[in-house]
DNA sequence: GTTAGACTTAGAACAATTCTAAGCCTATAA
DNA sequence: TTATAGGCTTAGAATTGTTCTAAGTCTAAC
């Protein structure tokens, strides 16, 4: 069963964490509250800023620890689109991404199921881990009418 | 025209660089010699080590400058599969990758042309830059016969 | 109440990359 | 020939994102 948060009610979040074998500390609940308010793509720094929007209460180390834990428990998934910055994606359903190379924004693409069909066989003695499709896009040059 | 190196003959490399508006300095020819000996996936550090296999003659700064220049001129392409490490791919034909999460090895997959067909329309006012497909694989668990 | 283990934290350490600013090389112009 | 200018290379410093360390805090069970 694929649990999803309906509201930002702390109890629901607490539940979600417990369901994934994570003891719901106040810091973890805060981080989860940000990630699961809606499907989103945040980097660690963005989570850190949001989680401390009022007063600073969660350290950067804890943000990283928590994100790492959520990844390990499958609550969140990492997306690599650029060197030196990881995005944490609270949509864990199989899907792909548009990446706007100008703004750095990620947008979801529903999984196609098609790419897989046409894949060559995996190398010997290996099994599939995941398929990531990143469609890099850029803002269009102003085209002059011909 | 899509020029490719047949041998490691310096003259051919010099030609290739000139054809891409790059003045062929000794350092650039060395770096190109490593990248284009055969299609390969190197990170900057690997290029640095290889280029200085005998005696140290090319600085790390120059390796990065050169790789950046080759990317800008389309001689080489970057692949992002992990945070904090860029691979430089001397195969610039459209293609995709297997990524062995255990060994960190990249293997080419001939472009399918399929993923594209099933893509949703691009967001408004954007144009396609590139499509990267990364198939993450892992060494198979020893399966016991049932 | 104690205690053990899990959790959090500030700051140091780290790794990949980029920047800086000074020297070098080479092609052309005097 | 020698000067000059631009592009190129370089060592090392700086930056960035992330992980590590070691000490303190919390909490749940005894
Ligand atoms: Mn997503
Ligand atoms: Mn490749
Ligand atoms: Zn779930
Ligand atoms: Zn070419």
mmCIF file of C-alpha atoms (C1' of nucleotides) and ligand atoms in Angstrom:
data_model
loop_
_atom_site.group_PDB
_atom_site.id
_atom_site.type_symbol
_atom_site.label_atom_id
_atom_site.label_comp_id
_atom_site.label_asym_id
_atom_site.label_seq_id
_atom_site.Cartn_x
_atom_site.Cartn_y
_atom_site.Cartn_z
ATOM 1 C CA UNK A 1 0.000 0.000 0.000
ATOM 2 C CA UNK A 2 1.175 3.375 -1.029
ATOM 3 C CA UNK A 3 0.342 5.841 1.711
ATOM 4 C CA UNK A 4 0.012 9.482 0.915
ATOM 5 C CA UNK A 5 -0.644 12.463 3.099
ATOM 6 C CA UNK A 6 -4.031 14.104 2.694
ATOM 7 C CA UNK A 7 -3.415 17.193 4.770
ATOM 8 C CA UNK A 8 -0.622 18.724 6.767
ATOM 9 C CA UNK A 9 -2.092 17.350 9.981
ATOM 10 C CA UNK A 10 0.836 16.254 12.141
ATOM 11 C CA UNK A 11 -0.908 13.039 13.121
ATOM 12 C CA UNK A 12 -1.059 11.909 9.530
ATOM 13 C CA UNK A 13 2.633 12.582 9.125
ATOM 14 C CA UNK A 14 3.436 10.778 12.317
ATOM 15 C CA UNK A 15 1.511 7.819 10.975
ATOM 16 C CA UNK A 16 3.320 7.887 7.677
ATOM 17 C CA UNK A 17 6.706 7.879 9.370
ATOM 18 C CA UNK A 18 5.747 5.044 11.703
ATOM 19 C CA UNK A 19 4.443 3.078 8.728
ATOM 20 C CA UNK A 20 7.943 3.342 7.289
ATOM 21 C CA UNK A 21 9.734 2.338 10.507
ATOM 22 C CA UNK A 22 10.854 5.856 11.281
ATOM 23 C CA UNK A 23 10.498 7.188 14.837
ATOM 24 C CA UNK A 24 8.738 10.499 14.395
ATOM 25 C CA UNK A 25 10.899 13.029 16.163
ATOM 26 C CA UNK A 26 9.865 16.666 16.012
ATOM 27 C CA UNK A 27 12.562 17.433 13.445
ATOM 28 C CA UNK A 28 11.573 14.576 11.201
ATOM 29 C CA UNK A 29 7.929 15.544 11.382
ATOM 30 C CA UNK A 30 8.825 19.088 10.379
ATOM 31 C CA UNK A 31 10.899 17.951 7.416
ATOM 32 C CA UNK A 32 8.187 15.522 6.350
ATOM 33 C CA UNK A 33 5.609 18.288 6.676
ATOM 34 C CA UNK A 34 7.485 20.282 4.076
ATOM 35 C CA UNK A 35 8.164 17.403 1.726
ATOM 36 C CA UNK A 36 4.703 15.880 1.765
ATOM 37 C CA UNK A 37 2.501 18.955 1.846
ATOM 38 C CA UNK A 38 2.353 18.348 -1.897
ATOM 39 C CA UNK A 39 4.548 16.516 -4.412
ATOM 40 C CA UNK A 40 7.636 18.675 -4.754
ATOM 41 C CA UNK A 41 11.287 18.805 -5.744
ATOM 42 C CA UNK A 42 13.513 20.380 -3.138
ATOM 43 C CA UNK A 43 17.227 20.380 -2.632
ATOM 44 C CA UNK A 44 18.579 20.034 0.897
ATOM 45 C CA UNK A 45 19.182 23.743 1.217
ATOM 46 C CA UNK A 46 15.584 24.567 0.304
ATOM 47 C CA UNK A 47 14.316 22.130 2.893
ATOM 48 C CA UNK A 48 16.671 23.651 5.451
ATOM 49 C CA UNK A 49 15.434 27.160 4.743
ATOM 50 C CA UNK A 50 11.758 26.191 4.820
ATOM 51 C CA UNK A 51 12.040 24.118 7.943
ATOM 52 C CA UNK A 52 13.585 27.071 9.744
ATOM 53 C CA UNK A 53 11.373 29.736 8.237
ATOM 54 C CA UNK A 54 10.276 31.023 11.648
ATOM 55 C CA UNK A 55 13.125 30.343 14.047
ATOM 56 C CA UNK A 56 16.105 28.088 13.484
ATOM 57 C CA UNK A 57 15.309 24.778 15.135
ATOM 58 C CA UNK A 58 16.588 22.102 12.821
ATOM 59 C CA UNK A 59 20.269 21.883 12.020
ATOM 60 C CA UNK A 60 21.653 21.300 8.577
ATOM 61 C CA UNK A 61 23.142 18.003 9.713
ATOM 62 C CA UNK A 62 19.707 16.826 10.757
ATOM 63 C CA UNK A 63 18.186 17.906 7.469
ATOM 64 C CA UNK A 64 20.747 15.780 5.645
ATOM 65 C CA UNK A 65 20.362 12.886 8.068
ATOM 66 C CA UNK A 66 16.601 12.992 7.731
ATOM 67 C CA UNK A 67 16.587 13.234 3.955
ATOM 68 C CA UNK A 68 19.023 10.331 3.810
ATOM 69 C CA UNK A 69 16.817 8.295 6.098
ATOM 70 C CA UNK A 70 13.716 9.074 4.063
ATOM 71 C CA UNK A 71 15.526 7.962 0.923
ATOM 72 C CA UNK A 72 16.682 4.742 2.569
ATOM 73 C CA UNK A 73 13.093 4.044 3.662
ATOM 74 C CA UNK A 74 11.673 4.855 0.252
ATOM 75 C CA UNK A 75 9.645 7.871 1.335
ATOM 76 C CA UNK A 76 11.491 10.137 -0.999
ATOM 77 C CA UNK A 77 13.652 9.711 -4.051
ATOM 78 C CA UNK A 78 16.743 11.494 -5.256
ATOM 79 C CA UNK A 79 17.014 13.078 -8.675
ATOM 80 C CA UNK A 80 20.352 14.002 -10.241
ATOM 81 C CA UNK A 81 20.205 16.575 -12.976
ATOM 82 C CA UNK A 82 23.254 18.696 -12.359
ATOM 83 C CA UNK A 83 26.601 18.165 -10.774
ATOM 84 C CA UNK A 84 26.735 19.194 -7.180
ATOM 85 C CA UNK A 85 23.085 19.328 -6.291
ATOM 86 C CA UNK A 86 20.637 16.604 -5.353
ATOM 87 C CA UNK A 87 16.885 17.032 -5.602
ATOM 88 C CA UNK A 88 14.612 15.204 -3.197
ATOM 89 C CA UNK A 89 11.366 14.174 -4.826
ATOM 90 C CA UNK A 90 8.351 13.421 -2.649
ATOM 91 C CA UNK A 91 6.582 11.753 -5.550
ATOM 92 C CA UNK A 92 7.782 8.162 -5.357
ATOM 93 C CA UNK A 93 5.484 6.781 -8.022
ATOM 94 C CA UNK A 94 7.490 5.833 -11.109
ATOM 95 C CA UNK A 95 7.732 8.945 -13.226
ATOM 96 C CA UNK A 96 10.167 11.084 -15.168
ATOM 97 C CA UNK A 97 11.160 14.733 -15.393
ATOM 98 C CA UNK A 98 11.378 17.823 -17.457
ATOM 99 C CA UNK A 99 14.353 19.861 -16.350
ATOM 100 C CA UNK A 100 14.411 23.516 -17.307
ATOM 101 C CA UNK A 101 18.107 24.181 -17.754
ATOM 102 C CA UNK A 102 17.559 27.904 -17.357
ATOM 103 C CA UNK A 103 15.521 28.066 -14.174
ATOM 104 C CA UNK A 104 16.621 24.755 -12.692
ATOM 105 C CA UNK A 105 13.010 23.724 -12.263
ATOM 106 C CA UNK A 106 11.890 20.101 -12.314
ATOM 107 C CA UNK A 107 8.445 19.043 -13.533
ATOM 108 C CA UNK A 108 6.945 15.576 -13.401
ATOM 109 C CA UNK A 109 6.166 13.447 -16.418
ATOM 110 C CA UNK A 110 3.914 10.495 -15.851
ATOM 111 C CA UNK A 111 5.778 7.255 -16.393
ATOM 112 C CA UNK A 112 5.480 6.085 -19.943
ATOM 113 C CA UNK A 113 6.195 2.411 -19.568
ATOM 114 C CA UNK A 114 7.378 2.645 -23.127
ATOM 115 C CA UNK A 115 11.076 3.283 -22.815
ATOM 116 C CA UNK A 116 11.397 0.031 -20.918
ATOM 117 C CA UNK A 117 9.888 -2.047 -23.704
ATOM 118 C CA UNK A 118 12.488 -0.981 -26.175
ATOM 119 C CA UNK A 119 15.444 -1.391 -23.881
ATOM 120 C CA UNK A 120 18.132 -3.863 -24.829
ATOM 121 C CA UNK A 121 18.562 -6.766 -22.420
ATOM 122 C CA UNK A 122 20.366 -5.909 -19.217
ATOM 123 C CA UNK A 123 24.021 -6.905 -18.981
ATOM 124 C CA UNK A 124 24.560 -10.404 -17.592
ATOM 125 C CA UNK A 125 24.088 -10.964 -13.858
ATOM 126 C CA UNK A 126 22.478 -7.588 -13.307
ATOM 127 C CA UNK A 127 18.972 -6.612 -12.364
ATOM 128 C CA UNK A 128 17.041 -3.434 -12.909
ATOM 129 C CA UNK A 129 17.217 -0.809 -10.208
ATOM 130 C CA UNK A 130 15.407 2.113 -11.805
ATOM 131 C CA UNK A 131 14.990 4.004 -15.055
ATOM 132 C CA UNK A 132 15.443 7.747 -14.985
ATOM 133 C CA UNK A 133 14.412 9.851 -17.934
ATOM 134 C CA UNK A 134 15.357 13.496 -17.889
ATOM 135 C CA UNK A 135 14.089 15.693 -20.663
ATOM 136 C CA UNK A 136 16.180 18.810 -20.666
ATOM 137 C CA UNK A 137 14.342 21.817 -22.002
ATOM 138 C CA UNK A 138 15.193 25.454 -22.398
ATOM 139 C CA UNK A 139 13.235 28.598 -22.767
ATOM 140 C CA UNK A 140 12.580 29.150 -26.461
ATOM 141 C CA UNK A 141 14.466 31.821 -28.344
ATOM 142 C CA UNK A 142 12.106 34.565 -29.420
ATOM 143 C CA UNK A 143 11.267 33.407 -32.924
ATOM 144 C CA UNK A 144 10.573 36.084 -35.466
ATOM 145 C CA UNK A 145 7.593 35.420 -37.689
ATOM 146 C CA UNK A 146 8.720 34.468 -41.216
ATOM 147 C CA UNK B 1 29.552 16.149 -40.784
ATOM 148 C CA UNK B 2 30.337 14.113 -37.763
ATOM 149 C CA UNK B 3 34.078 13.699 -37.559
ATOM 150 C CA UNK B 4 35.549 10.813 -35.634
ATOM 151 C CA UNK B 5 39.104 9.838 -34.935
ATOM 152 C CA UNK B 6 40.363 6.702 -36.663
ATOM 153 C CA UNK B 7 43.660 6.348 -34.840
ATOM 154 C CA UNK B 8 45.596 8.092 -32.123
ATOM 155 C CA UNK B 9 47.719 9.903 -34.710
ATOM 156 C CA UNK B 10 48.278 13.438 -33.364
ATOM 157 C CA UNK B 11 47.611 14.957 -36.772
ATOM 158 C CA UNK B 12 44.102 13.551 -36.797
ATOM 159 C CA UNK B 13 43.438 14.972 -33.366
ATOM 160 C CA UNK B 14 44.842 18.328 -34.369
ATOM 161 C CA UNK B 15 42.479 18.279 -37.334
ATOM 162 C CA UNK B 16 39.507 17.391 -35.181
ATOM 163 C CA UNK B 17 40.202 20.252 -32.786
ATOM 164 C CA UNK B 18 40.674 22.746 -35.629
ATOM 165 C CA UNK B 19 37.429 21.542 -37.202
ATOM 166 C CA UNK B 20 35.729 22.533 -33.966
ATOM 167 C CA UNK B 21 37.378 25.947 -33.695
ATOM 168 C CA UNK B 22 39.776 24.887 -30.991
ATOM 169 C CA UNK B 23 43.447 25.882 -31.202
ATOM 170 C CA UNK B 24 45.296 22.643 -30.680
ATOM 171 C CA UNK B 25 47.708 23.312 -27.854
ATOM 172 C CA UNK B 26 49.841 20.452 -26.629
ATOM 173 C CA UNK B 27 47.687 20.045 -23.513
ATOM 174 C CA UNK B 28 44.455 19.956 -25.474
ATOM 175 C CA UNK B 29 45.861 17.420 -27.903
ATOM 176 C CA UNK B 30 46.877 15.219 -24.994
ATOM 177 C CA UNK B 31 43.456 15.398 -23.390
ATOM 178 C CA UNK B 32 41.758 14.748 -26.708
ATOM 179 C CA UNK B 33 44.082 11.812 -27.309
ATOM 180 C CA UNK B 34 42.747 10.187 -24.162
ATOM 181 C CA UNK B 35 39.103 10.971 -24.778
ATOM 182 C CA UNK B 36 38.974 9.986 -28.419
ATOM 183 C CA UNK B 37 41.192 6.922 -28.483
ATOM 184 C CA UNK B 38 37.878 5.096 -28.222
ATOM 185 C CA UNK B 39 34.396 6.017 -26.981
ATOM 186 C CA UNK B 40 34.737 6.253 -23.204
ATOM 187 C CA UNK B 41 33.301 7.677 -20.029
ATOM 188 C CA UNK B 42 35.833 9.450 -17.853
ATOM 189 C CA UNK B 43 35.502 11.798 -14.949
ATOM 190 C CA UNK B 44 37.861 14.759 -14.742
ATOM 191 C CA UNK B 45 40.100 13.023 -12.240
ATOM 192 C CA UNK B 46 40.558 10.008 -14.495
ATOM 193 C CA UNK B 47 41.493 12.241 -17.389
ATOM 194 C CA UNK B 48 43.930 14.070 -15.141
ATOM 195 C CA UNK B 49 45.594 10.856 -14.035
ATOM 196 C CA UNK B 50 45.827 9.420 -17.533
ATOM 197 C CA UNK B 51 47.119 12.596 -19.100
ATOM 198 C CA UNK B 52 49.916 12.701 -16.565
ATOM 199 C CA UNK B 53 50.652 8.984 -16.564
ATOM 200 C CA UNK B 54 54.328 9.521 -17.394
ATOM 201 C CA UNK B 55 55.302 12.870 -15.929
ATOM 202 C CA UNK B 56 52.989 15.595 -14.701
ATOM 203 C CA UNK B 57 52.620 18.087 -17.511
ATOM 204 C CA UNK B 58 48.996 19.141 -17.545
ATOM 205 C CA UNK B 59 47.500 20.873 -14.533
ATOM 206 C CA UNK B 60 44.136 20.066 -13.074
ATOM 207 C CA UNK B 61 42.891 23.548 -13.943
ATOM 208 C CA UNK B 62 43.753 22.911 -17.572
ATOM 209 C CA UNK B 63 42.030 19.554 -17.560
ATOM 210 C CA UNK B 64 38.859 21.240 -16.348
ATOM 211 C CA UNK B 65 39.252 24.155 -18.752
ATOM 212 C CA UNK B 66 39.782 21.783 -21.638
ATOM 213 C CA UNK B 67 36.892 19.498 -20.784
ATOM 214 C CA UNK B 68 34.673 22.539 -20.440
ATOM 215 C CA UNK B 69 35.797 23.823 -23.812
ATOM 216 C CA UNK B 70 35.204 20.451 -25.464
ATOM 217 C CA UNK B 71 31.700 20.383 -24.002
ATOM 218 C CA UNK B 72 30.974 23.903 -25.219
ATOM 219 C CA UNK B 73 32.168 22.932 -28.698
ATOM 220 C CA UNK B 74 30.175 19.717 -28.744
ATOM 221 C CA UNK B 75 33.145 17.355 -28.878
ATOM 222 C CA UNK B 76 32.172 15.712 -25.656
ATOM 223 C CA UNK B 77 29.072 15.463 -23.548
ATOM 224 C CA UNK B 78 28.490 15.428 -19.825
ATOM 225 C CA UNK B 79 26.592 12.686 -18.053
ATOM 226 C CA UNK B 80 25.218 13.127 -14.530
ATOM 227 C CA UNK B 81 24.506 9.940 -12.671
ATOM 228 C CA UNK B 82 25.632 10.679 -9.144
ATOM 229 C CA UNK B 83 25.902 13.756 -7.028
ATOM 230 C CA UNK B 84 29.290 15.359 -7.100
ATOM 231 C CA UNK B 85 30.813 13.703 -10.122
ATOM 232 C CA UNK B 86 30.532 14.484 -13.814
ATOM 233 C CA UNK B 87 31.313 11.967 -16.527
ATOM 234 C CA UNK B 88 32.645 13.148 -19.867
ATOM 235 C CA UNK B 89 31.409 11.036 -22.736
ATOM 236 C CA UNK B 90 33.316 11.032 -26.002
ATOM 237 C CA UNK B 91 30.397 9.423 -27.776
ATOM 238 C CA UNK B 92 28.285 12.380 -28.883
ATOM 239 C CA UNK B 93 25.834 10.423 -30.964
ATOM 240 C CA UNK B 94 22.435 10.404 -29.274
ATOM 241 C CA UNK B 95 22.422 7.468 -26.916
ATOM 242 C CA UNK B 96 21.581 6.438 -23.380
ATOM 243 C CA UNK B 97 23.264 4.636 -20.517
ATOM 244 C CA UNK B 98 23.293 1.720 -18.205
ATOM 245 C CA UNK B 99 24.741 2.743 -14.875
ATOM 246 C CA UNK B 100 26.013 0.026 -12.600
ATOM 247 C CA UNK B 101 25.312 1.451 -9.165
ATOM 248 C CA UNK B 102 27.814 -0.900 -7.591
ATOM 249 C CA UNK B 103 30.866 -0.375 -9.776
ATOM 250 C CA UNK B 104 30.004 3.100 -11.025
ATOM 251 C CA UNK B 105 30.472 1.941 -14.599
ATOM 252 C CA UNK B 106 28.616 3.495 -17.536
ATOM 253 C CA UNK B 107 27.705 1.523 -20.653
ATOM 254 C CA UNK B 108 26.164 2.887 -23.823
ATOM 255 C CA UNK B 109 22.676 2.048 -25.049
ATOM 256 C CA UNK B 110 21.899 2.909 -28.636
ATOM 257 C CA UNK B 111 19.297 5.631 -28.827
ATOM 258 C CA UNK B 112 15.839 4.184 -29.011
ATOM 259 C CA UNK B 113 13.945 7.029 -30.574
ATOM 260 C CA UNK B 114 10.987 5.567 -28.748
ATOM 261 C CA UNK B 115 10.905 7.458 -25.495
ATOM 262 C CA UNK B 116 10.544 10.665 -27.470
ATOM 263 C CA UNK B 117 7.423 9.511 -29.295
ATOM 264 C CA UNK B 118 5.530 8.951 -26.094
ATOM 265 C CA UNK B 119 6.602 12.150 -24.402
ATOM 266 C CA UNK B 120 3.932 14.638 -23.418
ATOM 267 C CA UNK B 121 4.149 18.009 -25.175
ATOM 268 C CA UNK B 122 6.857 20.275 -23.868
ATOM 269 C CA UNK B 123 5.769 23.073 -21.523
ATOM 270 C CA UNK B 124 4.822 26.287 -23.317
ATOM 271 C CA UNK B 125 7.613 28.456 -24.719
ATOM 272 C CA UNK B 126 10.234 25.802 -24.255
ATOM 273 C CA UNK B 127 12.242 23.780 -26.722
ATOM 274 C CA UNK B 128 13.950 20.434 -26.398
ATOM 275 C CA UNK B 129 17.549 20.435 -25.332
ATOM 276 C CA UNK B 130 18.258 16.733 -24.839
ATOM 277 C CA UNK B 131 16.785 13.537 -23.480
ATOM 278 C CA UNK B 132 18.844 11.538 -21.046
ATOM 279 C CA UNK B 133 17.841 8.028 -20.125
ATOM 280 C CA UNK B 134 19.755 6.344 -17.325
ATOM 281 C CA UNK B 135 18.996 2.751 -16.573
ATOM 282 C CA UNK B 136 20.325 2.006 -13.136
ATOM 283 C CA UNK B 137 21.282 -1.617 -12.687
ATOM 284 C CA UNK B 138 22.843 -3.577 -9.873
ATOM 285 C CA UNK B 139 24.641 -6.841 -9.616
ATOM 286 C CA UNK B 140 22.049 -9.552 -9.143
ATOM 287 C CA UNK B 141 21.528 -11.193 -5.755
ATOM 288 C CA UNK B 142 22.524 -14.816 -5.904
ATOM 289 C CA UNK B 143 19.155 -16.436 -6.571
ATOM 290 C CA UNK B 144 18.578 -19.841 -5.121
ATOM 291 C CA UNK B 145 16.879 -22.304 -7.421
ATOM 292 C CA UNK B 146 13.255 -22.935 -6.346
ATOM 293 C "C1'" DG C 1 15.145 8.490 39.278
ATOM 294 C "C1'" DT C 2 18.684 5.983 36.258
ATOM 295 C "C1'" DT C 3 20.384 4.502 32.327
ATOM 296 C "C1'" DA C 4 21.050 3.147 27.493
ATOM 297 C "C1'" DG C 5 20.301 4.046 23.026
ATOM 298 C "C1'" DA C 6 18.756 6.839 19.645
ATOM 299 C "C1'" DC C 7 18.809 11.496 17.986
ATOM 300 C "C1'" DT C 8 20.536 16.167 17.213
ATOM 301 C "C1'" DT C 9 23.978 19.537 16.797
ATOM 302 C "C1'" DA C 10 27.972 22.912 15.633
ATOM 303 C "C1'" DG C 11 31.621 22.907 13.411
ATOM 304 C "C1'" DA C 12 35.445 20.546 11.107
ATOM 305 C "C1'" DA C 13 36.586 17.924 7.199
ATOM 306 C "C1'" DC C 14 36.060 16.573 2.515
ATOM 307 C "C1'" DA C 15 35.676 16.214 -2.583
ATOM 308 C "C1'" DA C 16 34.679 18.146 -6.878
ATOM 309 C "C1'" DT C 17 34.876 22.126 -9.200
ATOM 310 C "C1'" DT C 18 35.716 27.047 -10.187
ATOM 311 C "C1'" DC C 19 38.229 31.219 -9.549
ATOM 312 C "C1'" DT C 20 42.309 34.283 -9.336
ATOM 313 C "C1'" DA C 21 46.083 36.434 -10.697
ATOM 314 C "C1'" DA C 22 50.516 35.806 -12.277
ATOM 315 C "C1'" DG C 23 53.568 33.797 -15.767
ATOM 316 C "C1'" DC C 24 54.231 31.671 -20.444
ATOM 317 C "C1'" DC C 25 53.923 31.102 -25.464
ATOM 318 C "C1'" DT C 26 53.410 32.283 -29.929
ATOM 319 C "C1'" DA C 27 52.000 34.968 -33.822
ATOM 320 C "C1'" DT C 28 52.192 39.024 -35.817
ATOM 321 C "C1'" DA C 29 53.874 43.948 -36.107
ATOM 322 C "C1'" DA C 30 57.552 47.177 -35.725
ATOM 323 C "C1'" DT D 1 65.261 40.292 -35.070
ATOM 324 C "C1'" DT D 2 62.960 42.145 -31.041
ATOM 325 C "C1'" DA D 3 58.574 44.105 -28.948
ATOM 326 C "C1'" DT D 4 53.794 43.466 -27.938
ATOM 327 C "C1'" DA D 5 49.301 41.487 -27.320
ATOM 328 C "C1'" DG D 6 46.245 37.747 -26.719
ATOM 329 C "C1'" DG D 7 45.300 33.528 -25.642
ATOM 330 C "C1'" DC D 8 46.710 29.684 -22.687
ATOM 331 C "C1'" DT D 9 48.370 27.429 -18.542
ATOM 332 C "C1'" DT D 10 49.270 27.165 -13.807
ATOM 333 C "C1'" DA D 11 49.435 26.706 -8.475
ATOM 334 C "C1'" DG D 12 46.956 27.473 -5.118
ATOM 335 C "C1'" DA D 13 42.992 29.718 -2.863
ATOM 336 C "C1'" DA D 14 38.113 29.802 -2.677
ATOM 337 C "C1'" DT D 15 33.496 27.909 -3.074
ATOM 338 C "C1'" DT D 16 29.828 24.579 -2.764
ATOM 339 C "C1'" DG D 17 27.350 20.742 -1.414
ATOM 340 C "C1'" DT D 18 27.769 17.092 1.553
ATOM 341 C "C1'" DT D 19 29.535 13.954 5.226
ATOM 342 C "C1'" DC D 20 31.904 13.206 9.469
ATOM 343 C "C1'" DT D 21 32.996 13.819 14.408
ATOM 344 C "C1'" DA D 22 32.395 14.078 18.964
ATOM 345 C "C1'" DA D 23 29.839 15.951 22.428
ATOM 346 C "C1'" DG D 24 25.337 17.031 24.286
ATOM 347 C "C1'" DT D 25 20.100 16.038 24.573
ATOM 348 C "C1'" DC D 26 16.000 13.425 24.708
ATOM 349 C "C1'" DT D 27 13.139 9.612 25.689
ATOM 350 C "C1'" DA D 28 11.436 5.258 26.865
ATOM 351 C "C1'" DA D 29 12.117 1.375 29.673
ATOM 352 C "C1'" DC D 30 13.608 -0.247 33.921
HETATM 353 MN MN1 LIG E 1 9.293 14.189 -9.567
HETATM 354 MN MN1 LIG E 2 28.001 7.171 -23.493
HETATM 355 ZN ZN1 LIG E 3 4.205 4.025 1.732
HETATM 356 ZN ZN1 LIG E 4 32.282 16.911 -35.539
#
